[in-house]
Amino acid sequence: MPLKAYDLTGRTALVTGAASGIGRASALLLAEAGATVHCADRDENGLHETTALITRAGGTARPHPLDVTDRARLAEAVAAAGRIDILAAIAGIMHRSTVLETRDEDLDRVLAINFKGVLYACQEAARAMIATRTPGSIITMASGAVDAANAGLLCYSTAKAAVIQLTRTLATELGPHSIRVNAVAPGWIRTPMTDRRDAALQDRTEAALVRASPLGRVGEPEDVAHAVLHLASDASAFTTGQILRPNGGVAMPW
Ligand SMILES: NC(=O)c1ccc[n+]([C@@H]2O[C@H](COP(=O)([O-])OP(=O)(O)OC[C@H]3O[C@@H](n4cnc5c(N)ncnc54)[C@H](O)[C@@H]3O)[C@@H](O)[C@H]2O)c1
């Protein structure tokens, strides 16, 4: 039996980016805490693996194959869920290019997925929460990249900074409806997103991180999932408009 404040029995969550990494770990943990989890992602195979993992562990999950840039599909997923208590808007992509190399289409694509995709999910979920008078919790996924300048990360960190402003603004607008809105800004986490980079660079990055971290290790998706669970649950009932940073005590750049 989970600690009562973390017990999500009877609650319904929508998790975007649930096919992989932090989104999958968050979907699994929210289900373990008792929530029915609606899993959304454009990666259908990964999505079905996540829902199968949840079901096998005794939880309840439904897959929603969709692209978060498609507002209508997000609205359908919210409607299919019937009621939404928790939104974890986690889907996102990495993009690297220097400012001088950045093309319009790079910026448009990263903003469309990493910012507008979060905005659409928040709007659709919040409308449903208000309509059903649900005292919900919305969690957005930002990044430690917003706290510093990082060469090559203009598009990514700009989109994540916009997510922070969305989170703070929404928190002020939705508070009167008893809806809390918080961001998670992880440091470097070992997921397929960070694995896609070249191996030598990754080894160097991880070694530098381990040296810099007071905890002496790299972050895992479950470290972020626990931050998501905290913000989703009644344990954070008086927390809104905040940024939680699971980063092993290391601010970027390290
Ligand atoms: N891994 C890190 O170090 C790290 C650090 C800070 C923030 N984040 C953020 O955490 C989130 C999850 O990242 P991750 O590391 O788990 O990466 P990941 O690549 O493992 O997972 C991202 C998921 O988002 C999905 N996705 C991407 N674009 C989509 C779209 N248009 N529509 C629907 N689904 C889409 C992918 O299919 C994938 O399943 C991202 O927002 C990322 O920016 C990651």
PDB file of C-alpha atoms and ligand atoms in Angstrom:
ATOM      1  CA  MET A   1       0.000   0.000   0.000  1.00  0.00           C
ATOM      2  CA  PRO A   2       1.639   3.281  -1.057  1.00  0.00           C
ATOM      3  CA  LEU A   3       1.939   6.236   1.331  1.00  0.00           C
ATOM      4  CA  LYS A   4      -1.525   7.858   1.174  1.00  0.00           C
ATOM      5  CA  ALA A   5      -0.341  11.179  -0.310  1.00  0.00           C
ATOM      6  CA  TYR A   6       1.327   9.299  -3.160  1.00  0.00           C
ATOM      7  CA  ASP A   7      -1.593   6.940  -3.760  1.00  0.00           C
ATOM      8  CA  LEU A   8      -3.098   7.676  -7.182  1.00  0.00           C
ATOM      9  CA  THR A   9      -5.798   5.015  -7.050  1.00  0.00           C
ATOM     10  CA  GLY A  10      -8.892   6.209  -8.942  1.00  0.00           C
ATOM     11  CA  ARG A  11      -6.969   8.911 -10.831  1.00  0.00           C
ATOM     12  CA  THR A  12      -6.428   9.109 -14.563  1.00  0.00           C
ATOM     13  CA  ALA A  13      -3.190  10.321 -16.121  1.00  0.00           C
ATOM     14  CA  LEU A  14      -2.229  11.263 -19.661  1.00  0.00           C
ATOM     15  CA  VAL A  15       1.494  10.897 -20.359  1.00  0.00           C
ATOM     16  CA  THR A  16       2.975  12.090 -23.654  1.00  0.00           C
ATOM     17  CA  GLY A  17       6.313  10.689 -24.792  1.00  0.00           C
ATOM     18  CA  ALA A  18       5.357   7.464 -23.022  1.00  0.00           C
ATOM     19  CA  ALA A  19       7.050   5.157 -25.550  1.00  0.00           C
ATOM     20  CA  SER A  20      10.582   5.740 -24.279  1.00  0.00           C
ATOM     21  CA  GLY A  21      12.954   7.043 -21.633  1.00  0.00           C
ATOM     22  CA  ILE A  22      11.574   9.460 -19.056  1.00  0.00           C
ATOM     23  CA  GLY A  23       8.000   9.254 -20.403  1.00  0.00           C
ATOM     24  CA  ARG A  24       7.947   5.458 -20.184  1.00  0.00           C
ATOM     25  CA  ALA A  25       9.445   5.458 -16.668  1.00  0.00           C
ATOM     26  CA  SER A  26       6.882   8.074 -15.574  1.00  0.00           C
ATOM     27  CA  ALA A  27       3.951   6.141 -17.069  1.00  0.00           C
ATOM     28  CA  LEU A  28       5.109   2.977 -15.287  1.00  0.00           C
ATOM     29  CA  LEU A  29       5.520   4.748 -11.948  1.00  0.00           C
ATOM     30  CA  LEU A  30       2.171   6.579 -12.123  1.00  0.00           C
ATOM     31  CA  ALA A  31       0.521   3.224 -12.913  1.00  0.00           C
ATOM     32  CA  GLU A  32       2.378   1.585 -10.014  1.00  0.00           C
ATOM     33  CA  ALA A  33       0.988   4.338  -7.756  1.00  0.00           C
ATOM     34  CA  GLY A  34      -2.508   3.316  -8.873  1.00  0.00           C
ATOM     35  CA  ALA A  35      -3.389   5.671 -11.732  1.00  0.00           C
ATOM     36  CA  THR A  36      -5.011   4.560 -14.980  1.00  0.00           C
ATOM     37  CA  VAL A  37      -2.473   5.780 -17.510  1.00  0.00           C
ATOM     38  CA  HIS A  38      -3.282   6.950 -21.032  1.00  0.00           C
ATOM     39  CA  CYS A  39      -0.006   6.711 -22.911  1.00  0.00           C
ATOM     40  CA  ALA A  40       0.561   8.918 -25.963  1.00  0.00           C
ATOM     41  CA  ASP A  41       3.466   8.853 -28.401  1.00  0.00           C
ATOM     42  CA  ARG A  42       4.153   8.810 -32.136  1.00  0.00           C
ATOM     43  CA  ASP A  43       6.257   5.634 -31.746  1.00  0.00           C
ATOM     44  CA  GLU A  44       3.558   2.945 -31.901  1.00  0.00           C
ATOM     45  CA  ASN A  45       5.827  -0.010 -31.124  1.00  0.00           C
ATOM     46  CA  GLY A  46       7.359   1.673 -28.098  1.00  0.00           C
ATOM     47  CA  LEU A  47       3.922   2.749 -26.962  1.00  0.00           C
ATOM     48  CA  HIS A  48       2.596  -0.803 -27.037  1.00  0.00           C
ATOM     49  CA  GLU A  49       5.690  -2.017 -25.153  1.00  0.00           C
ATOM     50  CA  THR A  50       4.966   0.551 -22.418  1.00  0.00           C
ATOM     51  CA  THR A  51       1.297  -0.388 -22.083  1.00  0.00           C
ATOM     52  CA  ALA A  52       2.239  -4.085 -22.071  1.00  0.00           C
ATOM     53  CA  LEU A  53       4.779  -3.446 -19.276  1.00  0.00           C
ATOM     54  CA  ILE A  54       2.122  -1.643 -17.233  1.00  0.00           C
ATOM     55  CA  THR A  55      -0.483  -4.337 -17.802  1.00  0.00           C
ATOM     56  CA  ARG A  56       1.996  -7.106 -16.961  1.00  0.00           C
ATOM     57  CA  ALA A  57       2.782  -5.320 -13.680  1.00  0.00           C
ATOM     58  CA  GLY A  58      -0.944  -5.320 -12.820  1.00  0.00           C
ATOM     59  CA  GLY A  59      -1.671  -1.728 -13.836  1.00  0.00           C
ATOM     60  CA  THR A  60      -4.139  -0.194 -16.287  1.00  0.00           C
ATOM     61  CA  ALA A  61      -2.972   1.571 -19.446  1.00  0.00           C
ATOM     62  CA  ARG A  62      -4.330   2.607 -22.854  1.00  0.00           C
ATOM     63  CA  PRO A  63      -2.186   3.474 -25.884  1.00  0.00           C
ATOM     64  CA  HIS A  64      -2.845   6.588 -27.978  1.00  0.00           C
ATOM     65  CA  PRO A  65      -0.600   6.685 -31.042  1.00  0.00           C
ATOM     66  CA  LEU A  66      -0.384  10.361 -31.922  1.00  0.00           C
ATOM     67  CA  ASP A  67       1.897  13.231 -32.783  1.00  0.00           C
ATOM     68  CA  VAL A  68       1.807  15.958 -30.127  1.00  0.00           C
ATOM     69  CA  THR A  69       1.807  18.621 -32.834  1.00  0.00           C
ATOM     70  CA  ASP A  70      -1.665  17.355 -33.817  1.00  0.00           C
ATOM     71  CA  ARG A  71      -4.027  19.160 -31.458  1.00  0.00           C
ATOM     72  CA  ALA A  72      -7.098  17.286 -32.714  1.00  0.00           C
ATOM     73  CA  ARG A  73      -5.562  13.890 -31.875  1.00  0.00           C
ATOM     74  CA  LEU A  74      -4.593  15.140 -28.410  1.00  0.00           C
ATOM     75  CA  ALA A  75      -8.183  16.313 -27.892  1.00  0.00           C
ATOM     76  CA  GLU A  76      -9.408  12.855 -28.927  1.00  0.00           C
ATOM     77  CA  ALA A  77      -7.070  11.177 -26.422  1.00  0.00           C
ATOM     78  CA  VAL A  78      -8.310  13.490 -23.651  1.00  0.00           C
ATOM     79  CA  ALA A  79     -11.928  12.780 -24.612  1.00  0.00           C
ATOM     80  CA  ALA A  80     -11.264   9.025 -24.710  1.00  0.00           C
ATOM     81  CA  ALA A  81      -9.806   9.197 -21.194  1.00  0.00           C
ATOM     82  CA  GLY A  82     -13.125  10.673 -19.990  1.00  0.00           C
ATOM     83  CA  ARG A  83     -11.515  12.490 -17.089  1.00  0.00           C
ATOM     84  CA  ILE A  84      -7.944  13.691 -16.613  1.00  0.00           C
ATOM     85  CA  ASP A  85      -6.475  14.219 -13.146  1.00  0.00           C
ATOM     86  CA  ILE A  86      -2.834  14.305 -14.217  1.00  0.00           C
ATOM     87  CA  LEU A  87      -1.094  15.442 -17.384  1.00  0.00           C
ATOM     88  CA  ALA A  88       2.623  14.728 -17.793  1.00  0.00           C
ATOM     89  CA  ALA A  89       3.658  16.433 -21.046  1.00  0.00           C
ATOM     90  CA  ILE A  90       7.004  14.747 -21.633  1.00  0.00           C
ATOM     91  CA  ALA A  91       7.345  14.158 -25.409  1.00  0.00           C
ATOM     92  CA  GLY A  92      10.269  16.031 -26.908  1.00  0.00           C
ATOM     93  CA  ILE A  93      13.196  15.897 -29.295  1.00  0.00           C
ATOM     94  CA  MET A  94      16.841  16.939 -29.140  1.00  0.00           C
ATOM     95  CA  HIS A  95      18.303  19.203 -31.786  1.00  0.00           C
ATOM     96  CA  ARG A  96      21.846  20.479 -32.123  1.00  0.00           C
ATOM     97  CA  SER A  97      23.038  23.278 -34.374  1.00  0.00           C
ATOM     98  CA  THR A  98      25.023  26.421 -33.734  1.00  0.00           C
ATOM     99  CA  VAL A  99      23.189  29.720 -34.004  1.00  0.00           C
ATOM    100  CA  LEU A 100      24.849  30.386 -37.347  1.00  0.00           C
ATOM    101  CA  GLU A 101      23.919  26.960 -38.713  1.00  0.00           C
ATOM    102  CA  THR A 102      20.311  27.084 -37.510  1.00  0.00           C
ATOM    103  CA  ARG A 103      17.755  27.004 -40.303  1.00  0.00           C
ATOM    104  CA  ASP A 104      14.161  28.244 -40.031  1.00  0.00           C
ATOM    105  CA  GLU A 105      12.886  24.682 -40.397  1.00  0.00           C
ATOM    106  CA  ASP A 106      15.040  23.485 -37.453  1.00  0.00           C
ATOM    107  CA  LEU A 107      13.628  26.162 -35.168  1.00  0.00           C
ATOM    108  CA  ASP A 108      10.071  25.574 -36.405  1.00  0.00           C
ATOM    109  CA  ARG A 109      10.285  21.788 -35.860  1.00  0.00           C
ATOM    110  CA  VAL A 110      11.780  22.030 -32.353  1.00  0.00           C
ATOM    111  CA  LEU A 111       9.322  24.717 -31.260  1.00  0.00           C
ATOM    112  CA  ALA A 112       6.411  22.754 -32.778  1.00  0.00           C
ATOM    113  CA  ILE A 113       7.208  19.588 -30.799  1.00  0.00           C
ATOM    114  CA  ASN A 114       8.965  20.826 -27.654  1.00  0.00           C
ATOM    115  CA  PHE A 115       6.840  23.901 -27.034  1.00  0.00           C
ATOM    116  CA  LYS A 116       3.582  23.819 -29.007  1.00  0.00           C
ATOM    117  CA  GLY A 117       3.178  20.087 -28.359  1.00  0.00           C
ATOM    118  CA  VAL A 118       3.301  20.825 -24.621  1.00  0.00           C
ATOM    119  CA  LEU A 119       1.018  23.852 -25.004  1.00  0.00           C
ATOM    120  CA  TYR A 120      -1.646  21.864 -26.895  1.00  0.00           C
ATOM    121  CA  ALA A 121      -1.580  19.030 -24.339  1.00  0.00           C
ATOM    122  CA  CYS A 122      -1.882  21.546 -21.481  1.00  0.00           C
ATOM    123  CA  GLN A 123      -4.764  23.373 -23.162  1.00  0.00           C
ATOM    124  CA  GLU A 124      -6.730  20.196 -23.937  1.00  0.00           C
ATOM    125  CA  ALA A 125      -6.134  18.624 -20.511  1.00  0.00           C
ATOM    126  CA  ALA A 126      -6.864  21.868 -18.636  1.00  0.00           C
ATOM    127  CA  ARG A 127     -10.158  22.381 -20.501  1.00  0.00           C
ATOM    128  CA  ALA A 128     -11.202  18.847 -19.543  1.00  0.00           C
ATOM    129  CA  MET A 129     -10.145  19.378 -15.898  1.00  0.00           C
ATOM    130  CA  ILE A 130     -12.123  22.621 -15.687  1.00  0.00           C
ATOM    131  CA  ALA A 131     -15.200  21.078 -17.371  1.00  0.00           C
ATOM    132  CA  THR A 132     -15.197  18.154 -14.916  1.00  0.00           C
ATOM    133  CA  ARG A 133     -14.175  20.348 -11.932  1.00  0.00           C
ATOM    134  CA  THR A 134     -11.171  18.113 -11.400  1.00  0.00           C
ATOM    135  CA  PRO A 135      -8.452  19.493  -9.073  1.00  0.00           C
ATOM    136  CA  GLY A 136      -5.727  18.337 -11.425  1.00  0.00           C
ATOM    137  CA  SER A 137      -1.972  18.421 -11.692  1.00  0.00           C
ATOM    138  CA  ILE A 138      -0.110  19.330 -14.878  1.00  0.00           C
ATOM    139  CA  ILE A 139       3.575  18.519 -15.194  1.00  0.00           C
ATOM    140  CA  THR A 140       5.664  19.855 -18.070  1.00  0.00           C
ATOM    141  CA  MET A 141       9.113  18.648 -19.079  1.00  0.00           C
ATOM    142  CA  ALA A 142      11.698  21.423 -19.342  1.00  0.00           C
ATOM    143  CA  SER A 143      15.465  20.883 -19.043  1.00  0.00           C
ATOM    144  CA  GLY A 144      18.496  22.030 -17.110  1.00  0.00           C
ATOM    145  CA  ALA A 145      19.521  23.527 -20.461  1.00  0.00           C
ATOM    146  CA  VAL A 146      17.357  26.565 -19.623  1.00  0.00           C
ATOM    147  CA  ASP A 147      19.647  27.541 -16.746  1.00  0.00           C
ATOM    148  CA  ALA A 148      22.773  28.173 -18.808  1.00  0.00           C
ATOM    149  CA  ALA A 149      24.020  28.904 -22.277  1.00  0.00           C
ATOM    150  CA  ASN A 150      25.030  25.740 -24.083  1.00  0.00           C
ATOM    151  CA  ALA A 151      26.735  25.877 -27.476  1.00  0.00           C
ATOM    152  CA  GLY A 152      24.606  24.179 -30.116  1.00  0.00           C
ATOM    153  CA  LEU A 153      21.412  24.127 -28.061  1.00  0.00           C
ATOM    154  CA  LEU A 154      19.702  27.372 -29.125  1.00  0.00           C
ATOM    155  CA  CYS A 155      16.542  25.741 -30.564  1.00  0.00           C
ATOM    156  CA  TYR A 156      16.224  23.182 -27.775  1.00  0.00           C
ATOM    157  CA  SER A 157      16.859  25.534 -24.864  1.00  0.00           C
ATOM    158  CA  THR A 158      14.651  28.265 -26.348  1.00  0.00           C
ATOM    159  CA  ALA A 159      11.746  25.818 -26.591  1.00  0.00           C
ATOM    160  CA  LYS A 160      12.374  24.608 -23.028  1.00  0.00           C
ATOM    161  CA  ALA A 161      12.566  28.201 -21.721  1.00  0.00           C
ATOM    162  CA  ALA A 162       9.175  28.768 -23.365  1.00  0.00           C
ATOM    163  CA  VAL A 163       7.888  25.667 -21.532  1.00  0.00           C
ATOM    164  CA  ILE A 164       8.979  27.254 -18.233  1.00  0.00           C
ATOM    165  CA  GLN A 165       7.083  30.464 -19.039  1.00  0.00           C
ATOM    166  CA  LEU A 166       4.039  28.433 -20.100  1.00  0.00           C
ATOM    167  CA  THR A 167       4.204  26.546 -16.795  1.00  0.00           C
ATOM    168  CA  ARG A 168       4.433  29.671 -14.651  1.00  0.00           C
ATOM    169  CA  THR A 169       1.730  31.489 -16.591  1.00  0.00           C
ATOM    170  CA  LEU A 170      -0.650  28.525 -16.530  1.00  0.00           C
ATOM    171  CA  ALA A 171      -0.067  28.083 -12.801  1.00  0.00           C
ATOM    172  CA  THR A 172      -1.373  31.609 -12.196  1.00  0.00           C
ATOM    173  CA  GLU A 173      -4.335  31.135 -14.543  1.00  0.00           C
ATOM    174  CA  LEU A 174      -5.381  27.657 -13.380  1.00  0.00           C
ATOM    175  CA  GLY A 175      -4.776  28.052  -9.649  1.00  0.00           C
ATOM    176  CA  PRO A 176      -8.323  29.381  -9.087  1.00  0.00           C
ATOM    177  CA  HIS A 177      -9.589  26.095 -10.609  1.00  0.00           C
ATOM    178  CA  SER A 178      -7.464  24.139  -8.091  1.00  0.00           C
ATOM    179  CA  ILE A 179      -5.231  22.943 -10.922  1.00  0.00           C
ATOM    180  CA  ARG A 180      -1.504  22.921 -10.162  1.00  0.00           C
ATOM    181  CA  VAL A 181       1.109  23.344 -12.888  1.00  0.00           C
ATOM    182  CA  ASN A 182       4.804  22.591 -12.363  1.00  0.00           C
ATOM    183  CA  ALA A 183       7.846  21.876 -14.520  1.00  0.00           C
ATOM    184  CA  VAL A 184      10.548  19.265 -14.165  1.00  0.00           C
ATOM    185  CA  ALA A 185      13.969  20.348 -15.437  1.00  0.00           C
ATOM    186  CA  PRO A 186      16.255  17.302 -15.431  1.00  0.00           C
ATOM    187  CA  GLY A 187      19.991  17.333 -15.877  1.00  0.00           C
ATOM    188  CA  TRP A 188      21.652  14.748 -18.131  1.00  0.00           C
ATOM    189  CA  ILE A 189      19.592  11.543 -17.981  1.00  0.00           C
ATOM    190  CA  ARG A 190      20.603   8.264 -19.615  1.00  0.00           C
ATOM    191  CA  THR A 191      17.845   7.657 -22.212  1.00  0.00           C
ATOM    192  CA  PRO A 192      17.654   6.943 -25.951  1.00  0.00           C
ATOM    193  CA  MET A 193      17.732  10.738 -26.444  1.00  0.00           C
ATOM    194  CA  THR A 194      21.199  11.040 -24.941  1.00  0.00           C
ATOM    195  CA  ASP A 195      22.308   7.635 -26.340  1.00  0.00           C
ATOM    196  CA  ARG A 196      21.801   8.839 -29.895  1.00  0.00           C
ATOM    197  CA  ARG A 197      24.880  11.013 -29.633  1.00  0.00           C
ATOM    198  CA  ASP A 198      28.238   9.647 -30.656  1.00  0.00           C
ATOM    199  CA  ALA A 199      29.754   7.198 -28.185  1.00  0.00           C
ATOM    200  CA  ALA A 200      33.024   9.074 -27.555  1.00  0.00           C
ATOM    201  CA  LEU A 201      31.207  12.321 -26.790  1.00  0.00           C
ATOM    202  CA  GLN A 202      28.775  10.491 -24.556  1.00  0.00           C
ATOM    203  CA  ASP A 203      31.582   8.766 -22.615  1.00  0.00           C
ATOM    204  CA  ARG A 204      33.319  12.112 -22.093  1.00  0.00           C
ATOM    205  CA  THR A 205      30.060  13.789 -21.023  1.00  0.00           C
ATOM    206  CA  GLU A 206      29.143  11.047 -18.586  1.00  0.00           C
ATOM    207  CA  ALA A 207      32.656  10.952 -17.085  1.00  0.00           C
ATOM    208  CA  ALA A 208      32.576  14.740 -16.577  1.00  0.00           C
ATOM    209  CA  LEU A 209      29.134  14.486 -15.015  1.00  0.00           C
ATOM    210  CA  VAL A 210      30.104  11.743 -12.604  1.00  0.00           C
ATOM    211  CA  ARG A 211      33.105  13.859 -11.495  1.00  0.00           C
ATOM    212  CA  ALA A 212      30.926  16.980 -11.077  1.00  0.00           C
ATOM    213  CA  SER A 213      28.012  15.352  -9.263  1.00  0.00           C
ATOM    214  CA  PRO A 214      28.091  15.229  -5.458  1.00  0.00           C
ATOM    215  CA  LEU A 215      26.177  11.970  -5.936  1.00  0.00           C
ATOM    216  CA  GLY A 216      28.853  10.600  -8.280  1.00  0.00           C
ATOM    217  CA  ARG A 217      26.537   9.107 -10.883  1.00  0.00           C
ATOM    218  CA  VAL A 218      24.506   9.848 -13.998  1.00  0.00           C
ATOM    219  CA  GLY A 219      20.722  10.247 -13.829  1.00  0.00           C
ATOM    220  CA  GLU A 220      18.355   7.463 -14.871  1.00  0.00           C
ATOM    221  CA  PRO A 221      14.782   7.858 -16.219  1.00  0.00           C
ATOM    222  CA  GLU A 222      13.393   6.598 -12.885  1.00  0.00           C
ATOM    223  CA  ASP A 223      15.063   9.547 -11.082  1.00  0.00           C
ATOM    224  CA  VAL A 224      12.915  11.914 -13.156  1.00  0.00           C
ATOM    225  CA  ALA A 225       9.824   9.706 -12.925  1.00  0.00           C
ATOM    226  CA  HIS A 226       9.904  10.072  -9.132  1.00  0.00           C
ATOM    227  CA  ALA A 227       9.922  13.865  -9.528  1.00  0.00           C
ATOM    228  CA  VAL A 228       6.900  13.531 -11.848  1.00  0.00           C
ATOM    229  CA  LEU A 229       5.124  11.293  -9.318  1.00  0.00           C
ATOM    230  CA  HIS A 230       5.778  13.809  -6.538  1.00  0.00           C
ATOM    231  CA  LEU A 231       4.268  16.657  -8.565  1.00  0.00           C
ATOM    232  CA  ALA A 232       1.355  14.491  -9.732  1.00  0.00           C
ATOM    233  CA  SER A 233       0.420  13.450  -6.210  1.00  0.00           C
ATOM    234  CA  ASP A 234      -1.173  15.122  -3.193  1.00  0.00           C
ATOM    235  CA  ALA A 235       2.315  15.181  -1.608  1.00  0.00           C
ATOM    236  CA  SER A 236       2.841  18.407  -3.603  1.00  0.00           C
ATOM    237  CA  ALA A 237      -0.657  19.822  -2.933  1.00  0.00           C
ATOM    238  CA  PHE A 238       0.739  23.312  -2.071  1.00  0.00           C
ATOM    239  CA  THR A 239       3.283  23.422  -4.898  1.00  0.00           C
ATOM    240  CA  THR A 240       2.495  25.250  -8.136  1.00  0.00           C
ATOM    241  CA  GLY A 241       4.403  27.325 -10.675  1.00  0.00           C
ATOM    242  CA  GLN A 242       7.665  25.690  -9.589  1.00  0.00           C
ATOM    243  CA  ILE A 243      10.588  23.988 -11.293  1.00  0.00           C
ATOM    244  CA  LEU A 244      11.867  20.724  -9.822  1.00  0.00           C
ATOM    245  CA  ARG A 245      15.430  19.873 -10.888  1.00  0.00           C
ATOM    246  CA  PRO A 246      16.437  16.200 -10.696  1.00  0.00           C
ATOM    247  CA  ASN A 247      20.045  16.779 -11.761  1.00  0.00           C
ATOM    248  CA  GLY A 248      22.246  15.039  -9.187  1.00  0.00           C
ATOM    249  CA  GLY A 249      23.278  18.443  -7.855  1.00  0.00           C
ATOM    250  CA  VAL A 250      24.888  19.429 -11.150  1.00  0.00           C
ATOM    251  CA  ALA A 251      23.749  22.520 -13.033  1.00  0.00           C
ATOM    252  CA  MET A 252      24.512  22.712 -16.749  1.00  0.00           C
ATOM    253  CA  PRO A 253      27.050  23.118 -18.243  1.00  0.00           C
ATOM    254  CA  TRP A 254      29.268  20.867 -16.170  1.00  0.00           C
TER     255      TRP A 254
HETATM  256  N1  LIG B   1      17.492  12.685 -21.399  1.00  0.00           N
HETATM  257  C1  LIG B   1      17.876  13.841 -20.900  1.00  0.00           C
HETATM  258  O1  LIG B   1      19.045  14.025 -20.535  1.00  0.00           O
HETATM  259  C2  LIG B   1      16.877  14.942 -20.719  1.00  0.00           C
HETATM  260  C3  LIG B   1      17.256  16.048 -19.950  1.00  0.00           C
HETATM  261  C4  LIG B   1      16.357  17.101 -19.789  1.00  0.00           C
HETATM  262  C5  LIG B   1      15.103  17.050 -20.365  1.00  0.00           C
HETATM  263  N2  LIG B   1      14.763  15.952 -21.104  1.00  0.00           N
HETATM  264  C6  LIG B   1      13.425  15.968 -21.699  1.00  0.00           C
HETATM  265  O2  LIG B   1      12.698  14.840 -21.260  1.00  0.00           O
HETATM  266  C7  LIG B   1      11.747  14.467 -22.258  1.00  0.00           C
HETATM  267  C8  LIG B   1      11.890  12.993 -22.553  1.00  0.00           C
HETATM  268  O3  LIG B   1      13.171  12.770 -23.107  1.00  0.00           O
HETATM  269  P1  LIG B   1      13.911  11.353 -23.079  1.00  0.00           P
HETATM  270  O4  LIG B   1      15.309  11.618 -22.694  1.00  0.00           O
HETATM  271  O5  LIG B   1      13.097  10.370 -22.343  1.00  0.00           O
HETATM  272  O6  LIG B   1      13.932  11.060 -24.652  1.00  0.00           O
HETATM  273  P2  LIG B   1      13.429   9.817 -25.515  1.00  0.00           P
HETATM  274  O7  LIG B   1      13.894  10.113 -26.900  1.00  0.00           O
HETATM  275  O8  LIG B   1      13.816   8.538 -24.863  1.00  0.00           O
HETATM  276  O9  LIG B   1      11.831   9.957 -25.425  1.00  0.00           O
HETATM  277  C9  LIG B   1      11.143  10.979 -26.097  1.00  0.00           C
HETATM  278  C10 LIG B   1       9.798  10.414 -26.529  1.00  0.00           C
HETATM  279  O10 LIG B   1       9.051  11.481 -27.122  1.00  0.00           O
HETATM  280  C11 LIG B   1       8.430  10.957 -28.291  1.00  0.00           C
HETATM  281  N3  LIG B   1       8.167  12.028 -29.239  1.00  0.00           N
HETATM  282  C12 LIG B   1       9.065  12.849 -29.840  1.00  0.00           C
HETATM  283  N4  LIG B   1       8.436  13.678 -30.676  1.00  0.00           N
HETATM  284  C13 LIG B   1       7.113  13.378 -30.608  1.00  0.00           C
HETATM  285  C14 LIG B   1       5.960  13.890 -31.253  1.00  0.00           C
HETATM  286  N5  LIG B   1       6.050  14.888 -32.162  1.00  0.00           N
HETATM  287  N6  LIG B   1       4.752  13.366 -30.935  1.00  0.00           N
HETATM  288  C15 LIG B   1       4.647  12.347 -30.047  1.00  0.00           C
HETATM  289  N7  LIG B   1       5.716  11.810 -29.424  1.00  0.00           N
HETATM  290  C16 LIG B   1       6.926  12.326 -29.706  1.00  0.00           C
HETATM  291  C17 LIG B   1       9.431   9.964 -28.843  1.00  0.00           C
HETATM  292  O11 LIG B   1       8.814   9.064 -29.782  1.00  0.00           O
HETATM  293  C18 LIG B   1       9.937   9.305 -27.591  1.00  0.00           C
HETATM  294  O12 LIG B   1       9.154   8.192 -27.238  1.00  0.00           O
HETATM  295  C19 LIG B   1      12.002  15.377 -23.463  1.00  0.00           C
HETATM  296  O13 LIG B   1      11.086  16.444 -23.437  1.00  0.00           O
HETATM  297  C20 LIG B   1      13.407  15.870 -23.214  1.00  0.00           C
HETATM  298  O14 LIG B   1      13.651  17.114 -23.840  1.00  0.00           O
HETATM  299  C21 LIG B   1      15.607  14.912 -21.304  1.00  0.00           C
END
